[in-house]
């Protein structure tokens, strides 16, 4: 068990303490931190019923507002000043806690990924006496703990994850927690329960819609109306019921939630918002989506990229005989959309590399690990660069910036390689499980 593993407990403590130290020493990305602090104070002072009253700019759905309501209540309880360092740290704590939980899940998944001893040629397990069986069980347990700790540490001490939650102050880890759970449920053949987890993620951030094609593909592949109905029965209550307290004074009732999502998605009419991707590589950072490049607008290129990314993902899913392909596709689809779609923010690549780590936990393929390290590095540079420049009030990075171009080019090369690796692993119909290549 995790709590009986001293090494894991010590590693978790170190990861949390590191994040707390970073969080206490850096205020964060001022725009986001100021909004979270204002939302928390407003939610607790006015109540959930009046939160979306138009007093403040709010583009988050109700899920995370519950967390901020609690933060506002704790601030009132302990008497933290609005501008105090304690209040800023309090606002960052949910993401730090989510990081801790995600790492524990990776420990569990890493343990479970250890393969049992293979059977002999006749299909029978190897025979052992009681002593050798006991020693083998002990070795397997030790190896499982080591594998789990390696997976957890790769997440806990990843610079991008630390910067995002502890330094920037963003809540991507809170959002990714239900997404990762949903993906594991899909792989285990439980689409209805996965729909509930996806709904929870969607209630936190509208970016959960980026993972929607994977849930839809899994449901269609079931070819069962019972599965579709089960997804609706599991998912809709999770999405709608928590939103009800916010809808009491809304003229449209629960329909206002759809307006909030569409309004959020329609904001920021720019090809790239400091996202080091193809549009940035083509000079589109903070440029209009209608700007023409190579004969087409950024919007047109975005649709082409969306179609190509979804088509590749669907084809790979259909050709693979293993449900675990969804782990790789969870990464690839997000990376492809980050690279090719307009209106992408710098942090959206953060949603891809935890999925890639989960894919590596399953496959043990060195190429997947290298992709994780590569995309993890570019995600870190992108987020760190934007954050540190914001300290000097530089919010709109110049579209000809050298680092922006270099990292955008690196991401492009990594995406092309990722497509090849995915095809090698799953395009031939293989399971890719525990490949040694």
Tab-separated table of C-alpha atoms in Angstrom:
chain	number	residue	atom	x	y	z
A	1	UNK	CA	0.000	0.000	0.000
A	2	UNK	CA	1.137	3.560	-0.705
A	3	UNK	CA	0.985	4.783	2.868
A	4	UNK	CA	3.183	1.883	4.011
A	5	UNK	CA	5.919	2.772	1.506
A	6	UNK	CA	8.336	5.063	3.319
A	7	UNK	CA	10.180	6.006	0.159
A	8	UNK	CA	6.988	7.173	-1.498
A	9	UNK	CA	5.898	9.135	1.566
A	10	UNK	CA	9.287	10.838	1.786
A	11	UNK	CA	9.240	11.645	-1.938
A	12	UNK	CA	5.720	13.048	-1.692
A	13	UNK	CA	6.703	15.197	1.286
A	14	UNK	CA	9.695	16.543	-0.626
A	15	UNK	CA	7.544	17.331	-3.667
A	16	UNK	CA	4.931	19.150	-1.575
A	17	UNK	CA	7.530	21.100	0.417
A	18	UNK	CA	9.255	22.134	-2.804
A	19	UNK	CA	5.973	23.417	-4.206
A	20	UNK	CA	5.150	25.275	-1.002
A	21	UNK	CA	8.564	26.937	-1.047
A	22	UNK	CA	8.134	28.000	-4.670
A	23	UNK	CA	4.557	29.146	-4.075
A	24	UNK	CA	5.598	31.274	-1.107
A	25	UNK	CA	8.474	32.908	-2.975
A	26	UNK	CA	6.650	33.764	-6.221
A	27	UNK	CA	3.341	35.640	-6.365
A	28	UNK	CA	2.420	34.079	-9.682
A	29	UNK	CA	0.988	35.202	-12.981
A	30	UNK	CA	-0.668	38.394	-11.794
A	31	UNK	CA	-3.691	38.312	-14.122
A	32	UNK	CA	-4.721	34.803	-13.044
A	33	UNK	CA	-3.853	35.199	-9.374
A	34	UNK	CA	-5.753	38.476	-9.099
A	35	UNK	CA	-8.812	36.876	-10.685
A	36	UNK	CA	-8.717	33.817	-8.425
A	37	UNK	CA	-8.380	35.981	-5.329
A	38	UNK	CA	-11.238	38.236	-6.429
A	39	UNK	CA	-13.467	35.283	-7.314
A	40	UNK	CA	-12.791	33.607	-3.964
A	41	UNK	CA	-13.640	36.758	-2.012
A	42	UNK	CA	-16.715	37.461	-4.145
A	43	UNK	CA	-18.022	33.892	-3.897
A	44	UNK	CA	-17.821	33.804	-0.119
A	45	UNK	CA	-19.097	37.355	0.418
A	46	UNK	CA	-22.077	37.152	-1.936
A	47	UNK	CA	-22.778	33.445	-1.930
A	48	UNK	CA	-22.896	31.020	-4.825
A	49	UNK	CA	-26.340	32.211	-5.874
A	50	UNK	CA	-25.055	35.664	-6.764
A	51	UNK	CA	-21.601	34.743	-8.000
A	52	UNK	CA	-22.382	35.187	-11.712
A	53	UNK	CA	-24.146	38.519	-11.193
A	54	UNK	CA	-21.966	40.456	-13.614
A	55	UNK	CA	-19.994	42.254	-10.912
A	56	UNK	CA	-16.769	40.547	-11.954
A	57	UNK	CA	-15.401	39.155	-15.192
A	58	UNK	CA	-15.767	35.361	-14.849
A	59	UNK	CA	-14.981	32.827	-17.567
A	60	UNK	CA	-14.771	29.702	-15.388
A	61	UNK	CA	-17.697	27.282	-14.979
A	62	UNK	CA	-19.052	26.548	-11.482
A	63	UNK	CA	-16.895	23.533	-10.582
A	64	UNK	CA	-13.813	25.398	-9.435
A	65	UNK	CA	-15.877	28.183	-7.900
A	66	UNK	CA	-16.774	25.770	-5.089
A	67	UNK	CA	-13.053	25.432	-4.335
A	68	UNK	CA	-12.584	29.193	-4.419
A	69	UNK	CA	-15.630	29.636	-2.161
A	70	UNK	CA	-13.875	27.450	0.401
A	71	UNK	CA	-10.684	29.474	-0.019
A	72	UNK	CA	-12.647	32.672	0.580
A	73	UNK	CA	-14.175	31.150	3.703
A	74	UNK	CA	-10.790	30.101	5.073
A	75	UNK	CA	-9.413	33.571	4.397
A	76	UNK	CA	-12.279	35.055	6.425
A	77	UNK	CA	-11.854	32.461	9.184
A	78	UNK	CA	-8.143	33.088	9.648
A	79	UNK	CA	-8.301	36.814	8.973
A	80	UNK	CA	-5.843	36.852	6.069
A	81	UNK	CA	-5.496	40.229	4.394
A	82	UNK	CA	-6.528	40.458	0.764
A	83	UNK	CA	-2.992	41.386	-0.316
A	84	UNK	CA	-1.276	39.050	2.152
A	85	UNK	CA	1.158	36.351	1.107
A	86	UNK	CA	-0.904	33.873	3.117
A	87	UNK	CA	-3.978	34.496	0.957
A	88	UNK	CA	-1.980	34.089	-2.246
A	89	UNK	CA	-0.576	30.796	-0.942
A	90	UNK	CA	-4.064	29.680	0.066
A	91	UNK	CA	-5.302	30.207	-3.490
A	92	UNK	CA	-2.472	28.013	-4.801
A	93	UNK	CA	-3.035	25.132	-2.362
A	94	UNK	CA	-5.777	23.289	-4.346
A	95	UNK	CA	-3.494	22.853	-7.367
A	96	UNK	CA	-0.600	21.745	-5.156
A	97	UNK	CA	-2.898	19.193	-3.486
A	98	UNK	CA	-4.064	17.973	-6.914
A	99	UNK	CA	-0.427	17.532	-7.958
A	100	UNK	CA	0.126	15.368	-4.889
A	101	UNK	CA	-2.900	13.187	-5.675
A	102	UNK	CA	-1.948	12.808	-9.342
A	103	UNK	CA	1.504	11.630	-8.317
A	104	UNK	CA	-0.027	9.057	-5.974
A	105	UNK	CA	-2.175	7.812	-8.842
A	106	UNK	CA	0.919	7.475	-11.006
A	107	UNK	CA	2.504	5.457	-8.182
A	108	UNK	CA	-0.495	3.127	-8.224
A	109	UNK	CA	-0.517	2.869	-12.015
A	110	UNK	CA	3.214	2.269	-12.077
A	111	UNK	CA	2.866	-0.587	-9.609
A	112	UNK	CA	0.046	-2.134	-11.604
A	113	UNK	CA	2.052	-1.914	-14.832
A	114	UNK	CA	4.580	-4.499	-13.642
A	115	UNK	CA	3.934	-7.593	-15.723
A	116	UNK	CA	3.482	-10.982	-14.052
A	117	UNK	CA	6.005	-13.666	-14.862
A	118	UNK	CA	5.201	-15.037	-18.333
A	119	UNK	CA	3.824	-18.511	-18.837
A	120	UNK	CA	5.800	-21.271	-20.525
A	121	UNK	CA	5.300	-22.355	-24.121
A	122	UNK	CA	2.353	-24.545	-23.174
A	123	UNK	CA	0.610	-21.624	-21.519
A	124	UNK	CA	1.119	-22.869	-17.956
A	125	UNK	CA	2.741	-20.667	-15.329
A	126	UNK	CA	6.224	-21.712	-14.216
A	127	UNK	CA	6.318	-24.082	-11.265
A	128	UNK	CA	7.950	-22.939	-8.076
A	129	UNK	CA	8.402	-24.348	-4.636
A	130	UNK	CA	7.075	-22.373	-1.686
A	131	UNK	CA	10.416	-20.698	-1.003
A	132	UNK	CA	11.038	-19.529	-4.545
A	133	UNK	CA	7.448	-18.345	-4.839
A	134	UNK	CA	7.849	-16.251	-1.727
A	135	UNK	CA	11.113	-14.762	-2.931
A	136	UNK	CA	9.564	-14.002	-6.338
A	137	UNK	CA	6.614	-12.305	-4.670
A	138	UNK	CA	8.982	-10.159	-2.652
A	139	UNK	CA	10.997	-9.206	-5.722
A	140	UNK	CA	7.809	-8.389	-7.630
A	141	UNK	CA	6.583	-6.217	-4.763
A	142	UNK	CA	9.895	-4.347	-4.582
A	143	UNK	CA	9.996	-3.896	-8.345
A	144	UNK	CA	6.394	-2.703	-8.353
A	145	UNK	CA	7.156	-0.089	-5.687
A	146	UNK	CA	10.208	1.057	-7.641
A	147	UNK	CA	8.190	1.347	-10.858
A	148	UNK	CA	5.445	3.236	-9.072
A	149	UNK	CA	7.868	5.606	-7.384
A	150	UNK	CA	9.631	6.298	-10.688
A	151	UNK	CA	6.336	7.222	-12.351
A	152	UNK	CA	5.270	9.402	-9.414
A	153	UNK	CA	8.632	11.162	-9.236
A	154	UNK	CA	8.597	11.903	-12.968
A	155	UNK	CA	5.405	13.857	-12.379
A	156	UNK	CA	6.068	15.321	-8.925
A	157	UNK	CA	9.438	16.778	-9.851
A	158	UNK	CA	8.675	17.776	-13.406
A	159	UNK	CA	9.645	21.454	-13.742
A	160	UNK	CA	6.597	22.272	-15.873
A	161	UNK	CA	4.188	20.850	-13.286
A	162	UNK	CA	5.935	22.733	-10.478
A	163	UNK	CA	5.949	26.039	-12.351
A	164	UNK	CA	2.311	25.712	-13.430
A	165	UNK	CA	0.840	25.005	-9.994
A	166	UNK	CA	3.261	26.523	-7.489
A	167	UNK	CA	4.815	29.448	-9.361
A	168	UNK	CA	2.145	30.503	-11.883
A	169	UNK	CA	-0.776	29.650	-9.602
A	170	UNK	CA	-2.872	27.930	-12.255
A	171	UNK	CA	-5.307	25.087	-11.594
A	172	UNK	CA	-4.530	22.802	-14.533
A	173	UNK	CA	-3.677	19.970	-12.117
A	174	UNK	CA	-7.152	20.194	-10.560
A	175	UNK	CA	-8.622	19.907	-14.046
A	176	UNK	CA	-6.342	17.071	-15.161
A	177	UNK	CA	-7.105	14.920	-12.122
A	178	UNK	CA	-10.620	13.916	-13.301
A	179	UNK	CA	-9.377	13.760	-16.916
A	180	UNK	CA	-6.730	11.163	-16.030
A	181	UNK	CA	-9.281	9.187	-14.021
A	182	UNK	CA	-11.699	9.334	-16.951
A	183	UNK	CA	-9.085	7.986	-19.354
A	184	UNK	CA	-8.251	5.043	-17.110
A	185	UNK	CA	-11.962	4.243	-16.804
A	186	UNK	CA	-12.311	4.314	-20.601
A	187	UNK	CA	-9.418	1.899	-20.998
A	188	UNK	CA	-11.004	-0.407	-18.433
A	189	UNK	CA	-14.212	-0.512	-20.455
A	190	UNK	CA	-16.324	1.720	-18.214
A	191	UNK	CA	-17.584	4.541	-20.477
A	192	UNK	CA	-20.494	5.612	-18.205
A	193	UNK	CA	-18.208	6.141	-15.217
A	194	UNK	CA	-15.699	7.821	-17.518
A	195	UNK	CA	-18.462	10.184	-18.678
A	196	UNK	CA	-19.031	11.211	-15.066
A	197	UNK	CA	-15.318	11.969	-14.628
A	198	UNK	CA	-15.261	13.922	-17.908
A	199	UNK	CA	-18.305	15.877	-16.731
A	200	UNK	CA	-16.463	16.762	-13.526
A	201	UNK	CA	-13.517	17.998	-15.602
A	202	UNK	CA	-15.854	19.983	-17.854
A	203	UNK	CA	-17.376	21.593	-14.778
A	204	UNK	CA	-13.886	22.822	-13.854
A	205	UNK	CA	-12.656	23.971	-17.272
A	206	UNK	CA	-14.250	24.050	-20.742
A	207	UNK	CA	-10.973	22.696	-22.145
A	208	UNK	CA	-12.283	19.240	-21.226
A	209	UNK	CA	-14.085	19.422	-24.562
A	210	UNK	CA	-10.689	18.845	-26.208
A	211	UNK	CA	-10.803	15.283	-24.863
A	212	UNK	CA	-14.420	14.820	-25.987
A	213	UNK	CA	-13.635	13.009	-29.269
A	214	UNK	CA	-11.976	10.177	-27.329
A	215	UNK	CA	-15.034	9.579	-25.164
A	216	UNK	CA	-17.277	9.794	-28.219
A	217	UNK	CA	-15.112	7.309	-30.154
A	218	UNK	CA	-15.138	4.845	-27.251
A	219	UNK	CA	-18.912	5.061	-26.932
A	220	UNK	CA	-19.461	4.615	-30.674
A	221	UNK	CA	-17.135	1.621	-30.677
A	222	UNK	CA	-19.347	-0.032	-28.056
A	223	UNK	CA	-22.270	0.081	-30.514
A	224	UNK	CA	-24.708	-0.065	-27.644
A	225	UNK	CA	-27.575	2.240	-26.810
A	226	UNK	CA	-27.266	1.062	-23.212
A	227	UNK	CA	-23.739	2.446	-23.091
A	228	UNK	CA	-24.863	5.759	-24.573
A	229	UNK	CA	-27.760	5.976	-22.116
A	230	UNK	CA	-25.463	5.013	-19.255
A	231	UNK	CA	-23.065	7.811	-20.170
A	232	UNK	CA	-25.933	10.295	-20.134
A	233	UNK	CA	-27.255	9.011	-16.797
A	234	UNK	CA	-23.816	9.171	-15.216
A	235	UNK	CA	-22.525	12.346	-16.852
A	236	UNK	CA	-25.447	14.778	-16.939
A	237	UNK	CA	-26.157	14.815	-13.181
A	238	UNK	CA	-22.477	15.483	-12.459
A	239	UNK	CA	-22.520	18.381	-14.910
A	240	UNK	CA	-25.899	19.894	-14.053
A	241	UNK	CA	-26.564	19.355	-10.339
A	242	UNK	CA	-23.535	21.292	-9.023
A	243	UNK	CA	-24.485	24.181	-11.313
A	244	UNK	CA	-28.018	24.519	-9.930
A	245	UNK	CA	-27.169	26.806	-6.961
A	246	UNK	CA	-25.709	29.282	-9.460
A	247	UNK	CA	-28.809	29.254	-11.695
A	248	UNK	CA	-31.486	30.403	-9.235
A	249	UNK	CA	-31.407	34.004	-10.432
A	250	UNK	CA	-30.566	33.235	-14.037
A	251	UNK	CA	-33.402	33.927	-16.539
A	252	UNK	CA	-32.360	31.003	-18.724
A	253	UNK	CA	-32.006	28.566	-15.852
A	254	UNK	CA	-29.401	25.847	-16.445
A	255	UNK	CA	-29.084	26.934	-20.105
A	256	UNK	CA	-26.926	29.833	-18.990
A	257	UNK	CA	-24.124	27.311	-18.468
A	258	UNK	CA	-24.020	26.617	-22.220
A	259	UNK	CA	-23.809	30.357	-22.846
A	260	UNK	CA	-20.871	30.567	-20.440
A	261	UNK	CA	-19.005	27.784	-22.249
A	262	UNK	CA	-19.588	29.195	-25.721
A	263	UNK	CA	-18.715	32.687	-24.523
A	264	UNK	CA	-15.429	31.429	-23.073
A	265	UNK	CA	-14.516	29.553	-26.248
A	266	UNK	CA	-15.263	32.585	-28.431
A	267	UNK	CA	-12.915	34.895	-26.524
A	268	UNK	CA	-9.453	35.935	-27.595
A	269	UNK	CA	-9.599	36.205	-31.418
A	270	UNK	CA	-5.869	35.602	-31.828
A	271	UNK	CA	-3.979	32.947	-33.741
A	272	UNK	CA	-1.794	32.225	-30.704
A	273	UNK	CA	-1.780	33.606	-27.175
A	274	UNK	CA	1.878	32.981	-26.330
A	275	UNK	CA	1.442	29.327	-27.305
A	276	UNK	CA	4.654	28.209	-28.986
A	277	UNK	CA	2.992	26.306	-31.820
A	278	UNK	CA	2.625	26.289	-35.609
A	279	UNK	CA	0.725	29.567	-35.682
A	280	UNK	CA	3.463	31.226	-33.617
A	281	UNK	CA	6.064	29.695	-35.940
A	282	UNK	CA	4.221	31.349	-38.851
A	283	UNK	CA	4.342	34.746	-37.128
A	284	UNK	CA	0.851	34.599	-35.674
A	285	UNK	CA	1.481	35.247	-31.983
A	286	UNK	CA	-1.133	37.794	-30.850
A	287	UNK	CA	-2.182	38.305	-34.468
A	288	UNK	CA	-5.769	38.167	-35.702
A	289	UNK	CA	-7.178	34.756	-36.549
A	290	UNK	CA	-8.134	36.264	-39.913
A	291	UNK	CA	-4.545	37.128	-40.789
A	292	UNK	CA	-3.534	35.444	-44.050
A	293	UNK	CA	-0.487	33.189	-44.196
A	294	UNK	CA	0.517	30.993	-47.144
A	295	UNK	CA	-2.723	31.865	-48.891
A	296	UNK	CA	-5.087	30.914	-46.051
A	297	UNK	CA	-6.181	32.544	-42.806
A	298	UNK	CA	-5.061	31.179	-39.455
A	299	UNK	CA	-8.659	30.074	-38.917
A	300	UNK	CA	-8.615	28.015	-42.108
A	301	UNK	CA	-5.308	26.398	-41.167
A	302	UNK	CA	-6.810	25.676	-37.763
A	303	UNK	CA	-9.695	23.714	-39.273
A	304	UNK	CA	-7.272	21.781	-41.460
A	305	UNK	CA	-5.135	20.946	-38.453
A	306	UNK	CA	-8.173	19.958	-36.398
A	307	UNK	CA	-9.420	17.651	-39.146
A	308	UNK	CA	-5.984	16.068	-39.593
A	309	UNK	CA	-5.435	15.539	-35.875
A	310	UNK	CA	-8.865	14.004	-35.297
A	311	UNK	CA	-8.618	11.856	-38.451
A	312	UNK	CA	-5.225	10.469	-37.427
A	313	UNK	CA	-6.471	9.769	-33.900
A	314	UNK	CA	-9.610	8.012	-35.112
A	315	UNK	CA	-7.639	5.929	-37.623
A	316	UNK	CA	-5.100	4.884	-35.005
A	317	UNK	CA	-7.887	4.040	-32.567
A	318	UNK	CA	-9.694	1.889	-35.126
A	319	UNK	CA	-6.531	0.047	-36.185
A	320	UNK	CA	-5.347	-0.722	-32.680
A	321	UNK	CA	-6.514	-3.840	-30.899
A	322	UNK	CA	-5.736	-2.401	-27.476
A	323	UNK	CA	-7.926	0.007	-25.517
A	324	UNK	CA	-4.725	1.385	-23.988
A	325	UNK	CA	-4.148	3.265	-27.228
A	326	UNK	CA	-6.429	5.862	-25.625
A	327	UNK	CA	-3.596	6.889	-23.304
A	328	UNK	CA	-1.376	7.749	-26.256
A	329	UNK	CA	-4.235	9.379	-28.138
A	330	UNK	CA	-5.103	11.464	-25.077
A	331	UNK	CA	-1.634	12.931	-25.443
A	332	UNK	CA	-1.488	13.115	-29.231
A	333	UNK	CA	-4.877	14.749	-29.745
A	334	UNK	CA	-4.139	17.503	-27.225
A	335	UNK	CA	-0.641	18.069	-28.626
A	336	UNK	CA	-1.996	18.214	-32.188
A	337	UNK	CA	-4.753	20.638	-31.252
A	338	UNK	CA	-2.320	22.783	-29.275
A	339	UNK	CA	-0.026	22.942	-32.291
A	340	UNK	CA	-2.617	23.566	-35.010
A	341	UNK	CA	-5.670	25.300	-33.535
A	342	UNK	CA	-6.055	29.039	-33.056
A	343	UNK	CA	-6.702	30.725	-29.684
A	344	UNK	CA	-4.340	28.385	-27.845
A	345	UNK	CA	-2.779	29.598	-24.591
A	346	UNK	CA	0.745	28.657	-23.513
A	347	UNK	CA	-0.447	26.282	-20.788
A	348	UNK	CA	-2.642	24.045	-22.934
A	349	UNK	CA	0.290	21.768	-23.735
A	350	UNK	CA	0.322	21.005	-19.997
A	351	UNK	CA	-2.702	18.770	-20.613
A	352	UNK	CA	-0.694	16.546	-22.966
A	353	UNK	CA	2.391	15.450	-21.093
A	354	UNK	CA	0.637	13.774	-18.099
A	355	UNK	CA	-1.235	11.666	-20.647
A	356	UNK	CA	2.094	10.832	-22.283
A	357	UNK	CA	3.503	9.746	-18.918
A	358	UNK	CA	0.486	7.485	-18.451
A	359	UNK	CA	1.133	6.014	-21.895
A	360	UNK	CA	4.752	5.329	-20.966
A	361	UNK	CA	3.691	3.688	-17.693
A	362	UNK	CA	1.698	1.229	-19.788
A	363	UNK	CA	4.047	0.660	-22.725
A	364	UNK	CA	7.477	1.078	-21.119
A	365	UNK	CA	8.576	2.194	-24.588
A	366	UNK	CA	11.712	4.362	-24.579
A	367	UNK	CA	10.422	6.479	-27.463
A	368	UNK	CA	7.344	7.397	-25.447
A	369	UNK	CA	9.576	8.349	-22.528
A	370	UNK	CA	11.683	10.511	-24.838
A	371	UNK	CA	8.540	12.213	-26.123
A	372	UNK	CA	7.501	12.836	-22.522
A	373	UNK	CA	10.865	14.421	-21.769
A	374	UNK	CA	10.819	16.414	-25.013
A	375	UNK	CA	7.310	17.827	-24.757
A	376	UNK	CA	7.779	18.282	-21.019
A	377	UNK	CA	10.845	20.410	-21.711
A	378	UNK	CA	9.125	22.596	-24.316
A	379	UNK	CA	6.049	22.970	-22.099
A	380	UNK	CA	8.297	24.100	-19.252
A	381	UNK	CA	10.178	26.606	-21.396
A	382	UNK	CA	6.918	28.013	-22.784
A	383	UNK	CA	5.227	28.444	-19.400
A	384	UNK	CA	8.377	29.617	-17.608
A	385	UNK	CA	9.194	32.136	-20.332
A	386	UNK	CA	5.715	33.649	-20.336
A	387	UNK	CA	5.590	33.758	-16.533
A	388	UNK	CA	8.977	35.397	-16.019
A	389	UNK	CA	8.372	37.975	-18.748
A	390	UNK	CA	5.101	38.890	-17.044
A	391	UNK	CA	7.135	40.017	-14.024
A	392	UNK	CA	8.393	42.831	-16.273
A	393	UNK	CA	4.851	43.536	-17.522
A	394	UNK	CA	5.568	41.846	-20.860
A	395	UNK	CA	2.318	40.019	-21.647
A	396	UNK	CA	2.332	39.980	-25.461
A	397	UNK	CA	5.561	38.319	-26.604
A	398	UNK	CA	6.838	39.647	-29.913
A	399	UNK	CA	5.845	37.381	-32.791
A	400	UNK	CA	9.417	37.361	-34.120
A	401	UNK	CA	10.986	36.469	-30.772
A	402	UNK	CA	13.872	34.016	-31.196
A	403	UNK	CA	12.997	31.692	-28.293
A	404	UNK	CA	9.359	31.595	-29.380
A	405	UNK	CA	10.403	30.541	-32.881
A	406	UNK	CA	12.917	27.953	-31.652
A	407	UNK	CA	10.529	26.243	-29.243
A	408	UNK	CA	7.695	26.372	-31.781
A	409	UNK	CA	9.952	24.620	-34.280
A	410	UNK	CA	10.946	22.017	-31.668
A	411	UNK	CA	7.285	21.349	-30.868
A	412	UNK	CA	6.560	20.899	-34.581
A	413	UNK	CA	9.340	18.342	-34.932
A	414	UNK	CA	8.204	16.529	-31.779
A	415	UNK	CA	4.634	16.320	-33.064
A	416	UNK	CA	5.773	14.784	-36.369
A	417	UNK	CA	7.870	12.247	-34.473
A	418	UNK	CA	4.965	11.533	-32.116
A	419	UNK	CA	2.770	10.681	-35.112
A	420	UNK	CA	5.398	8.205	-36.316
A	421	UNK	CA	5.850	6.650	-32.868
A	422	UNK	CA	2.102	6.269	-32.458
A	423	UNK	CA	1.818	4.553	-35.819
A	424	UNK	CA	4.724	2.230	-35.040
A	425	UNK	CA	3.150	1.280	-31.721
A	426	UNK	CA	-0.499	0.987	-32.692
A	427	UNK	CA	-0.922	1.465	-36.440
A	428	UNK	CA	-0.242	-2.182	-37.180
A	429	UNK	CA	-2.957	-3.303	-34.817
A	430	UNK	CA	-0.589	-4.106	-31.973
A	431	UNK	CA	-1.147	-3.542	-28.284
A	432	UNK	CA	2.232	-1.846	-27.695
A	433	UNK	CA	2.144	-3.088	-24.158
A	434	UNK	CA	5.562	-3.079	-22.465
A	435	UNK	CA	7.531	-2.663	-25.684
A	436	UNK	CA	11.263	-2.677	-25.232
A	437	UNK	CA	12.019	-0.650	-28.328
